[in-house]
Amino acid sequence: MRWANGGGATREIGIGFRDAPHTAGYAWRLSLAELTRAADFSLLPGIDRIFTLASPGPLTLSINGVQRTLELGQAVEFTGEAKVQVALLTAGPQLGLNLMTHRSISAGAVLTARRNGRLQLDPRAGVVAATVLAGRATLTGDRRLTDLATLILGSEVEELHAEDCLLAVTTIHSD
């Protein structure tokens, strides 16, 4: 889908509706944005955002006039009211994993780390998703996750075996 301001496109990965106010339409939303040119981010009042670079980069985000240069796996948090502009520093599109939470009812976090070995993802601890930014991981039953694949958790604990995997784990906590 196109951004609200037309400056880019986003693919929705996961969404939570629990107790969402009508104005937002969701409690949390995880998406993958394709950034093809310099653009302003849409203003989203009442929403908190975490943007994690999901491609090699680099790119620069200007947030209320303060510049941050991001490389693969690095994240920045900002409010939906912030004036945010993106500038690509390399040729070709860049991708951003974008977590948005409605601040009156939920809060989110994205922990990015290089992993090797077994990892348990527990939805009772607030884990809602795990995204492979680089490398690969295997789930029970030899289900493989490769670059940019996202596992959306249900109610059961998932065990993942990471192989030199840069993994972004998303958690949500409701107020």
Short mmCIF file of N, CA and C in Angstrom, two decimals:
data_model
loop_
_atom_site.label_atom_id
_atom_site.label_comp_id
_atom_site.label_asym_id
_atom_site.label_seq_id
_atom_site.Cartn_x
_atom_site.Cartn_y
_atom_site.Cartn_z
N MET A 1 0.83 -1.18 0.00
CA MET A 1 0.00 0.00 0.00
C MET A 1 0.88 1.24 0.00
N ARG A 2 0.37 2.31 -0.57
CA ARG A 2 1.11 3.58 -0.63
C ARG A 2 1.06 4.25 0.73
N TRP A 3 2.10 5.03 1.06
CA TRP A 3 2.10 5.82 2.28
C TRP A 3 0.97 6.84 2.22
N ALA A 4 0.54 7.27 3.39
CA ALA A 4 -0.53 8.27 3.46
C ALA A 4 -0.16 9.54 2.69
N ASN A 5 1.15 9.90 2.67
CA ASN A 5 1.57 11.11 1.95
C ASN A 5 2.07 10.82 0.54
N GLY A 6 2.02 9.55 0.10
CA GLY A 6 2.44 9.18 -1.25
C GLY A 6 3.94 9.08 -1.46
N GLY A 7 4.75 9.23 -0.39
CA GLY A 7 6.21 9.26 -0.52
C GLY A 7 6.88 7.91 -0.58
N GLY A 8 6.15 6.82 -0.46
CA GLY A 8 6.73 5.48 -0.49
C GLY A 8 5.65 4.42 -0.45
N ALA A 9 6.07 3.17 -0.33
CA ALA A 9 5.13 2.05 -0.27
C ALA A 9 5.48 1.16 0.91
N THR A 10 4.47 0.51 1.45
CA THR A 10 4.63 -0.34 2.63
C THR A 10 3.89 -1.65 2.43
N ARG A 11 4.51 -2.74 2.91
CA ARG A 11 3.85 -4.05 2.93
C ARG A 11 3.57 -4.39 4.39
N GLU A 12 2.31 -4.56 4.72
CA GLU A 12 1.94 -4.90 6.09
C GLU A 12 2.34 -6.34 6.38
N ILE A 13 3.00 -6.55 7.55
CA ILE A 13 3.44 -7.87 7.96
C ILE A 13 2.53 -8.44 9.04
N GLY A 14 2.19 -7.62 10.02
CA GLY A 14 1.34 -8.07 11.11
C GLY A 14 0.64 -6.89 11.75
N ILE A 15 -0.50 -7.17 12.39
CA ILE A 15 -1.28 -6.11 13.01
C ILE A 15 -2.04 -6.67 14.19
N GLY A 16 -2.17 -5.86 15.22
CA GLY A 16 -2.94 -6.24 16.40
C GLY A 16 -4.04 -5.21 16.64
N PHE A 17 -5.23 -5.69 16.94
CA PHE A 17 -6.39 -4.81 17.07
C PHE A 17 -6.90 -4.65 18.49
N ARG A 18 -6.38 -5.39 19.45
CA ARG A 18 -6.94 -5.42 20.80
C ARG A 18 -7.14 -4.02 21.36
N ASP A 19 -8.38 -3.68 21.68
CA ASP A 19 -8.75 -2.41 22.30
C ASP A 19 -8.28 -1.19 21.50
N ALA A 20 -8.16 -1.33 20.21
CA ALA A 20 -7.67 -0.21 19.39
C ALA A 20 -8.72 0.88 19.28
N PRO A 21 -8.30 2.14 19.47
CA PRO A 21 -9.24 3.24 19.26
C PRO A 21 -9.61 3.34 17.78
N HIS A 22 -10.79 3.77 17.52
CA HIS A 22 -11.27 3.88 16.15
C HIS A 22 -10.36 4.78 15.30
N THR A 23 -9.77 5.79 15.92
CA THR A 23 -8.95 6.74 15.16
C THR A 23 -7.70 6.11 14.57
N ALA A 24 -7.12 5.11 15.25
CA ALA A 24 -5.91 4.48 14.74
C ALA A 24 -6.23 3.26 13.90
N GLY A 25 -7.24 2.52 14.27
CA GLY A 25 -7.59 1.30 13.55
C GLY A 25 -6.77 0.10 13.99
N TYR A 26 -5.76 0.29 14.84
CA TYR A 26 -4.94 -0.82 15.32
C TYR A 26 -4.31 -0.44 16.65
N ALA A 27 -3.88 -1.46 17.40
CA ALA A 27 -3.10 -1.24 18.62
C ALA A 27 -1.62 -1.22 18.25
N TRP A 28 -1.22 -2.10 17.31
CA TRP A 28 0.15 -2.13 16.80
C TRP A 28 0.13 -2.61 15.36
N ARG A 29 1.18 -2.22 14.63
CA ARG A 29 1.29 -2.60 13.22
C ARG A 29 2.77 -2.74 12.88
N LEU A 30 3.12 -3.84 12.23
CA LEU A 30 4.48 -4.09 11.78
C LEU A 30 4.45 -4.17 10.26
N SER A 31 5.34 -3.41 9.62
CA SER A 31 5.35 -3.38 8.16
C SER A 31 6.77 -3.27 7.64
N LEU A 32 6.92 -3.49 6.35
CA LEU A 32 8.20 -3.35 5.67
C LEU A 32 8.02 -2.27 4.60
N ALA A 33 8.75 -1.16 4.80
CA ALA A 33 8.63 -0.02 3.87
C ALA A 33 9.74 -0.08 2.84
N GLU A 34 9.40 0.19 1.59
CA GLU A 34 10.38 0.31 0.52
C GLU A 34 10.62 1.79 0.27
N LEU A 35 11.87 2.19 0.44
CA LEU A 35 12.27 3.59 0.28
C LEU A 35 13.06 3.70 -1.02
N THR A 36 12.51 4.44 -1.98
CA THR A 36 13.14 4.52 -3.29
C THR A 36 13.73 5.90 -3.60
N ARG A 37 13.41 6.88 -2.76
CA ARG A 37 13.90 8.25 -3.00
C ARG A 37 13.79 9.04 -1.69
N ALA A 38 14.38 10.21 -1.69
CA ALA A 38 14.23 11.10 -0.54
C ALA A 38 12.74 11.41 -0.38
N ALA A 39 12.26 11.37 0.87
CA ALA A 39 10.83 11.59 1.10
C ALA A 39 10.59 11.95 2.56
N ASP A 40 9.45 12.58 2.80
CA ASP A 40 8.99 12.84 4.15
C ASP A 40 8.17 11.64 4.62
N PHE A 41 8.30 11.28 5.89
CA PHE A 41 7.43 10.26 6.46
C PHE A 41 6.08 10.90 6.75
N SER A 42 5.03 10.11 6.73
CA SER A 42 3.70 10.59 7.05
C SER A 42 3.63 10.96 8.53
N LEU A 43 2.88 12.01 8.84
CA LEU A 43 2.61 12.37 10.23
C LEU A 43 1.51 11.45 10.75
N LEU A 44 1.73 10.86 11.92
CA LEU A 44 0.78 9.92 12.51
C LEU A 44 0.59 10.27 13.99
N PRO A 45 -0.22 11.27 14.30
CA PRO A 45 -0.42 11.69 15.69
C PRO A 45 -0.93 10.53 16.56
N GLY A 46 -0.37 10.43 17.78
CA GLY A 46 -0.78 9.40 18.72
C GLY A 46 -0.07 8.07 18.55
N ILE A 47 0.82 7.99 17.56
CA ILE A 47 1.52 6.75 17.26
C ILE A 47 3.00 6.89 17.62
N ASP A 48 3.57 5.86 18.23
CA ASP A 48 5.01 5.78 18.45
C ASP A 48 5.58 4.83 17.42
N ARG A 49 6.79 5.14 16.93
CA ARG A 49 7.37 4.36 15.84
C ARG A 49 8.78 3.91 16.17
N ILE A 50 9.12 2.73 15.66
CA ILE A 50 10.51 2.25 15.68
C ILE A 50 10.82 1.83 14.25
N PHE A 51 11.83 2.47 13.67
CA PHE A 51 12.25 2.19 12.31
C PHE A 51 13.59 1.47 12.38
N THR A 52 13.66 0.26 11.81
CA THR A 52 14.89 -0.54 11.80
C THR A 52 15.30 -0.75 10.34
N LEU A 53 16.53 -0.37 10.00
CA LEU A 53 16.97 -0.56 8.62
C LEU A 53 17.12 -2.05 8.34
N ALA A 54 16.40 -2.53 7.31
CA ALA A 54 16.35 -3.95 6.97
C ALA A 54 17.12 -4.28 5.70
N SER A 55 17.88 -3.34 5.20
CA SER A 55 18.74 -3.54 4.03
C SER A 55 20.11 -2.93 4.37
N PRO A 56 21.13 -3.18 3.51
CA PRO A 56 22.49 -2.78 3.88
C PRO A 56 22.69 -1.30 4.20
N GLY A 57 21.94 -0.42 3.53
CA GLY A 57 22.12 0.99 3.80
C GLY A 57 23.41 1.50 3.18
N PRO A 58 23.89 2.61 3.68
CA PRO A 58 23.29 3.41 4.74
C PRO A 58 22.20 4.33 4.20
N LEU A 59 21.42 4.85 5.13
CA LEU A 59 20.49 5.92 4.82
C LEU A 59 20.48 6.87 6.01
N THR A 60 19.99 8.07 5.76
CA THR A 60 19.92 9.07 6.82
C THR A 60 18.47 9.43 7.07
N LEU A 61 18.10 9.45 8.35
CA LEU A 61 16.81 9.97 8.76
C LEU A 61 17.06 11.29 9.47
N SER A 62 16.33 12.30 9.10
CA SER A 62 16.34 13.57 9.81
C SER A 62 15.07 13.61 10.64
N ILE A 63 15.21 13.64 11.96
CA ILE A 63 14.06 13.62 12.87
C ILE A 63 14.04 14.95 13.61
N ASN A 64 13.05 15.76 13.27
CA ASN A 64 12.96 17.12 13.84
C ASN A 64 14.30 17.86 13.70
N GLY A 65 14.95 17.68 12.54
CA GLY A 65 16.18 18.39 12.23
C GLY A 65 17.46 17.72 12.71
N VAL A 66 17.35 16.63 13.48
CA VAL A 66 18.53 15.91 13.96
C VAL A 66 18.77 14.70 13.06
N GLN A 67 19.97 14.63 12.46
CA GLN A 67 20.25 13.55 11.51
C GLN A 67 20.82 12.32 12.19
N ARG A 68 20.33 11.15 11.74
CA ARG A 68 20.82 9.85 12.19
C ARG A 68 21.10 9.01 10.96
N THR A 69 22.32 8.50 10.84
CA THR A 69 22.66 7.60 9.74
C THR A 69 22.56 6.17 10.25
N LEU A 70 21.83 5.34 9.50
CA LEU A 70 21.58 3.96 9.90
C LEU A 70 22.22 2.98 8.92
N GLU A 71 22.72 1.89 9.47
CA GLU A 71 23.22 0.74 8.71
C GLU A 71 22.29 -0.44 9.01
N LEU A 72 22.45 -1.53 8.31
CA LEU A 72 21.64 -2.73 8.49
C LEU A 72 21.49 -3.08 9.98
N GLY A 73 20.23 -3.23 10.42
CA GLY A 73 19.93 -3.65 11.79
C GLY A 73 19.86 -2.55 12.81
N GLN A 74 20.28 -1.33 12.46
CA GLN A 74 20.20 -0.23 13.42
C GLN A 74 18.80 0.37 13.40
N ALA A 75 18.37 0.81 14.59
CA ALA A 75 17.00 1.31 14.74
C ALA A 75 17.00 2.70 15.35
N VAL A 76 15.89 3.39 15.14
CA VAL A 76 15.66 4.69 15.75
C VAL A 76 14.18 4.76 16.12
N GLU A 77 13.91 5.37 17.28
CA GLU A 77 12.55 5.55 17.77
C GLU A 77 12.15 7.01 17.63
N PHE A 78 10.88 7.25 17.29
CA PHE A 78 10.37 8.62 17.21
C PHE A 78 8.85 8.59 17.28
N THR A 79 8.27 9.73 17.56
CA THR A 79 6.82 9.82 17.64
C THR A 79 6.24 10.07 16.26
N GLY A 80 4.98 9.74 16.10
CA GLY A 80 4.30 9.99 14.84
C GLY A 80 4.10 11.46 14.54
N GLU A 81 4.28 12.30 15.56
CA GLU A 81 4.16 13.74 15.37
C GLU A 81 5.46 14.36 14.85
N ALA A 82 6.57 13.62 14.93
CA ALA A 82 7.87 14.14 14.52
C ALA A 82 7.92 14.37 13.01
N LYS A 83 8.67 15.40 12.64
CA LYS A 83 8.91 15.66 11.21
C LYS A 83 10.12 14.82 10.82
N VAL A 84 9.89 13.79 9.98
CA VAL A 84 10.94 12.84 9.61
C VAL A 84 11.11 12.84 8.10
N GLN A 85 12.38 12.96 7.69
CA GLN A 85 12.72 12.89 6.28
C GLN A 85 13.80 11.84 6.10
N VAL A 86 13.72 11.09 5.00
CA VAL A 86 14.71 10.07 4.70
C VAL A 86 15.52 10.52 3.48
N ALA A 87 16.82 10.23 3.53
CA ALA A 87 17.71 10.47 2.39
C ALA A 87 18.50 9.19 2.16
N LEU A 88 18.45 8.68 0.93
CA LEU A 88 19.20 7.47 0.58
C LEU A 88 20.63 7.87 0.25
N LEU A 89 21.58 7.11 0.78
CA LEU A 89 22.99 7.43 0.57
C LEU A 89 23.65 6.50 -0.45
N THR A 90 22.89 5.52 -0.97
CA THR A 90 23.39 4.60 -1.98
C THR A 90 22.33 4.46 -3.07
N ALA A 91 22.75 3.96 -4.22
CA ALA A 91 21.80 3.73 -5.31
C ALA A 91 20.91 2.54 -4.97
N GLY A 92 19.71 2.58 -5.46
CA GLY A 92 18.78 1.47 -5.25
C GLY A 92 17.93 1.66 -4.01
N PRO A 93 16.83 0.92 -3.96
CA PRO A 93 15.91 1.06 -2.83
C PRO A 93 16.50 0.51 -1.52
N GLN A 94 16.01 1.04 -0.42
CA GLN A 94 16.33 0.56 0.92
C GLN A 94 15.02 0.11 1.57
N LEU A 95 15.14 -0.76 2.57
CA LEU A 95 13.96 -1.31 3.24
C LEU A 95 14.02 -0.99 4.72
N GLY A 96 12.85 -0.67 5.28
CA GLY A 96 12.77 -0.38 6.70
C GLY A 96 11.69 -1.20 7.36
N LEU A 97 12.06 -1.90 8.44
CA LEU A 97 11.08 -2.59 9.27
C LEU A 97 10.50 -1.53 10.19
N ASN A 98 9.20 -1.34 10.14
CA ASN A 98 8.56 -0.22 10.81
C ASN A 98 7.51 -0.73 11.80
N LEU A 99 7.76 -0.52 13.09
CA LEU A 99 6.79 -0.87 14.12
C LEU A 99 6.08 0.40 14.56
N MET A 100 4.75 0.37 14.53
CA MET A 100 3.95 1.49 14.99
C MET A 100 3.01 1.00 16.09
N THR A 101 2.99 1.72 17.20
CA THR A 101 2.09 1.37 18.31
C THR A 101 1.26 2.59 18.68
N HIS A 102 0.01 2.34 19.01
CA HIS A 102 -0.87 3.42 19.47
C HIS A 102 -0.53 3.67 20.93
N ARG A 103 0.09 4.81 21.23
CA ARG A 103 0.69 5.03 22.55
C ARG A 103 -0.29 5.01 23.71
N SER A 104 -1.56 5.22 23.48
CA SER A 104 -2.51 5.21 24.59
C SER A 104 -2.84 3.80 25.08
N ILE A 105 -2.49 2.78 24.27
CA ILE A 105 -2.86 1.41 24.68
C ILE A 105 -1.75 0.38 24.58
N SER A 106 -0.65 0.71 23.90
CA SER A 106 0.42 -0.29 23.77
C SER A 106 1.77 0.39 23.60
N ALA A 107 2.80 -0.38 23.87
CA ALA A 107 4.18 0.07 23.67
C ALA A 107 4.94 -1.08 23.03
N GLY A 108 5.90 -0.75 22.19
CA GLY A 108 6.64 -1.79 21.49
C GLY A 108 8.13 -1.62 21.63
N ALA A 109 8.83 -2.68 21.28
CA ALA A 109 10.29 -2.67 21.26
C ALA A 109 10.74 -3.59 20.14
N VAL A 110 11.88 -3.28 19.55
CA VAL A 110 12.51 -4.15 18.56
C VAL A 110 13.95 -4.35 19.01
N LEU A 111 14.29 -5.60 19.30
CA LEU A 111 15.65 -5.95 19.70
C LEU A 111 16.31 -6.64 18.52
N THR A 112 17.40 -6.06 18.04
CA THR A 112 18.12 -6.63 16.91
C THR A 112 19.48 -7.13 17.40
N ALA A 113 19.78 -8.39 17.07
CA ALA A 113 21.06 -8.98 17.49
C ALA A 113 21.44 -10.09 16.52
N ARG A 114 22.74 -10.31 16.39
CA ARG A 114 23.23 -11.44 15.61
C ARG A 114 23.14 -12.66 16.50
N ARG A 115 22.50 -13.72 16.01
CA ARG A 115 22.25 -14.91 16.82
C ARG A 115 22.80 -16.16 16.15
N ASN A 116 23.27 -17.07 16.99
CA ASN A 116 23.65 -18.42 16.58
C ASN A 116 23.09 -19.35 17.65
N GLY A 117 22.49 -20.45 17.22
CA GLY A 117 21.96 -21.41 18.17
C GLY A 117 20.47 -21.26 18.39
N ARG A 118 19.99 -21.88 19.45
CA ARG A 118 18.55 -21.94 19.73
C ARG A 118 18.05 -20.69 20.45
N LEU A 119 16.84 -20.31 20.10
CA LEU A 119 16.19 -19.16 20.71
C LEU A 119 14.71 -19.49 20.86
N GLN A 120 14.18 -19.29 22.07
CA GLN A 120 12.75 -19.50 22.28
C GLN A 120 12.03 -18.17 22.20
N LEU A 121 10.98 -18.12 21.40
CA LEU A 121 10.17 -16.92 21.22
C LEU A 121 8.84 -17.17 21.94
N ASP A 122 8.60 -16.41 22.99
CA ASP A 122 7.44 -16.67 23.86
C ASP A 122 6.43 -15.53 23.79
N PRO A 123 5.25 -15.78 23.23
CA PRO A 123 4.24 -14.74 23.15
C PRO A 123 3.75 -14.26 24.52
N ARG A 124 3.89 -15.10 25.56
CA ARG A 124 3.49 -14.67 26.91
C ARG A 124 4.42 -13.58 27.42
N ALA A 125 5.61 -13.45 26.85
CA ALA A 125 6.55 -12.39 27.20
C ALA A 125 6.39 -11.17 26.29
N GLY A 126 5.35 -11.18 25.47
CA GLY A 126 5.07 -10.06 24.58
C GLY A 126 5.64 -10.19 23.18
N VAL A 127 6.36 -11.27 22.89
CA VAL A 127 6.94 -11.43 21.55
C VAL A 127 5.82 -11.67 20.54
N VAL A 128 5.78 -10.84 19.51
CA VAL A 128 4.77 -10.99 18.47
C VAL A 128 5.36 -11.39 17.12
N ALA A 129 6.66 -11.10 16.92
CA ALA A 129 7.26 -11.39 15.61
C ALA A 129 8.78 -11.48 15.70
N ALA A 130 9.36 -12.21 14.74
CA ALA A 130 10.80 -12.26 14.57
C ALA A 130 11.07 -12.17 13.07
N THR A 131 11.93 -11.22 12.70
CA THR A 131 12.25 -10.97 11.29
C THR A 131 13.73 -11.24 11.05
N VAL A 132 14.01 -12.04 10.03
CA VAL A 132 15.40 -12.32 9.64
C VAL A 132 15.87 -11.16 8.75
N LEU A 133 16.82 -10.38 9.25
CA LEU A 133 17.38 -9.28 8.46
C LEU A 133 18.53 -9.75 7.58
N ALA A 134 19.26 -10.76 8.04
CA ALA A 134 20.35 -11.35 7.25
C ALA A 134 20.63 -12.74 7.82
N GLY A 135 21.02 -13.66 6.96
CA GLY A 135 21.28 -15.03 7.41
C GLY A 135 20.05 -15.88 7.29
N ARG A 136 20.00 -16.92 8.14
CA ARG A 136 18.81 -17.79 8.08
C ARG A 136 18.57 -18.43 9.43
N ALA A 137 17.35 -18.88 9.57
CA ALA A 137 16.94 -19.56 10.79
C ALA A 137 16.01 -20.70 10.41
N THR A 138 15.95 -21.70 11.28
CA THR A 138 15.09 -22.86 11.04
C THR A 138 14.14 -23.01 12.21
N LEU A 139 12.89 -23.29 11.90
CA LEU A 139 11.87 -23.55 12.91
C LEU A 139 11.64 -25.04 13.01
N THR A 140 10.92 -25.46 14.02
CA THR A 140 10.56 -26.86 14.18
C THR A 140 9.95 -27.38 12.88
N GLY A 141 10.31 -28.60 12.51
CA GLY A 141 9.80 -29.19 11.27
C GLY A 141 10.57 -28.74 10.05
N ASP A 142 11.78 -28.23 10.24
CA ASP A 142 12.64 -27.79 9.13
C ASP A 142 12.06 -26.66 8.30
N ARG A 143 11.17 -25.86 8.87
CA ARG A 143 10.68 -24.68 8.17
C ARG A 143 11.78 -23.62 8.23
N ARG A 144 12.19 -23.12 7.07
CA ARG A 144 13.30 -22.18 7.00
C ARG A 144 12.80 -20.74 6.83
N LEU A 145 13.51 -19.86 7.51
CA LEU A 145 13.29 -18.42 7.35
C LEU A 145 14.58 -17.84 6.78
N THR A 146 14.47 -17.12 5.67
CA THR A 146 15.65 -16.49 5.08
C THR A 146 15.45 -14.97 5.08
N ASP A 147 16.32 -14.26 4.42
CA ASP A 147 16.31 -12.79 4.45
C ASP A 147 14.90 -12.21 4.28
N LEU A 148 14.55 -11.37 5.24
CA LEU A 148 13.31 -10.60 5.30
C LEU A 148 12.06 -11.43 5.58
N ALA A 149 12.22 -12.70 5.87
CA ALA A 149 11.07 -13.50 6.28
C ALA A 149 10.73 -13.13 7.72
N THR A 150 9.44 -13.05 8.02
CA THR A 150 8.98 -12.72 9.36
C THR A 150 8.06 -13.81 9.87
N LEU A 151 8.34 -14.28 11.07
CA LEU A 151 7.47 -15.21 11.76
C LEU A 151 6.57 -14.40 12.67
N ILE A 152 5.25 -14.51 12.48
CA ILE A 152 4.28 -13.88 13.37
C ILE A 152 3.83 -14.96 14.34
N LEU A 153 4.00 -14.70 15.62
CA LEU A 153 3.65 -15.71 16.62
C LEU A 153 2.16 -15.72 16.90
N GLY A 154 1.67 -16.90 17.22
CA GLY A 154 0.31 -17.06 17.70
C GLY A 154 0.37 -17.12 19.22
N SER A 155 -0.27 -18.12 19.80
CA SER A 155 -0.29 -18.24 21.26
C SER A 155 0.75 -19.23 21.78
N GLU A 156 1.41 -19.95 20.88
CA GLU A 156 2.38 -20.97 21.29
C GLU A 156 3.82 -20.47 21.21
N VAL A 157 4.67 -20.98 22.09
CA VAL A 157 6.09 -20.70 22.05
C VAL A 157 6.67 -21.33 20.78
N GLU A 158 7.52 -20.60 20.09
CA GLU A 158 8.22 -21.12 18.91
C GLU A 158 9.69 -21.23 19.24
N GLU A 159 10.32 -22.32 18.80
CA GLU A 159 11.76 -22.45 18.96
C GLU A 159 12.40 -22.26 17.60
N LEU A 160 13.41 -21.44 17.59
CA LEU A 160 14.09 -21.08 16.36
C LEU A 160 15.57 -21.43 16.52
N HIS A 161 16.17 -21.98 15.48
CA HIS A 161 17.60 -22.24 15.47
C HIS A 161 18.24 -21.29 14.46
N ALA A 162 19.03 -20.36 14.97
CA ALA A 162 19.64 -19.34 14.12
C ALA A 162 21.02 -19.76 13.66
N GLU A 163 21.33 -19.43 12.41
CA GLU A 163 22.64 -19.73 11.82
C GLU A 163 23.24 -18.42 11.32
N ASP A 164 24.11 -17.80 12.15
CA ASP A 164 24.70 -16.50 11.84
C ASP A 164 23.63 -15.56 11.31
N CYS A 165 22.61 -15.36 12.12
CA CYS A 165 21.39 -14.67 11.72
C CYS A 165 21.27 -13.33 12.44
N LEU A 166 21.09 -12.27 11.67
CA LEU A 166 20.76 -10.97 12.24
C LEU A 166 19.24 -10.95 12.34
N LEU A 167 18.76 -10.97 13.57
CA LEU A 167 17.34 -11.16 13.84
C LEU A 167 16.77 -9.95 14.56
N ALA A 168 15.61 -9.49 14.13
CA ALA A 168 14.89 -8.41 14.80
C ALA A 168 13.67 -9.03 15.48
N VAL A 169 13.65 -9.00 16.81
CA VAL A 169 12.53 -9.57 17.58
C VAL A 169 11.66 -8.42 18.06
N THR A 170 10.37 -8.46 17.73
CA THR A 170 9.42 -7.42 18.07
C THR A 170 8.56 -7.86 19.25
N THR A 171 8.47 -6.99 20.26
CA THR A 171 7.60 -7.25 21.41
C THR A 171 6.60 -6.12 21.55
N ILE A 172 5.43 -6.47 22.06
CA ILE A 172 4.37 -5.51 22.32
C ILE A 172 3.85 -5.74 23.73
N HIS A 173 3.66 -4.63 24.44
CA HIS A 173 3.05 -4.70 25.77
C HIS A 173 1.90 -3.72 25.80
N SER A 174 0.75 -4.19 26.29
CA SER A 174 -0.44 -3.35 26.36
C SER A 174 -0.55 -2.72 27.73
N ASP A 175 -1.04 -1.49 27.74
CA ASP A 175 -1.25 -0.80 29.02
C ASP A 175 -2.51 -1.28 29.70
#
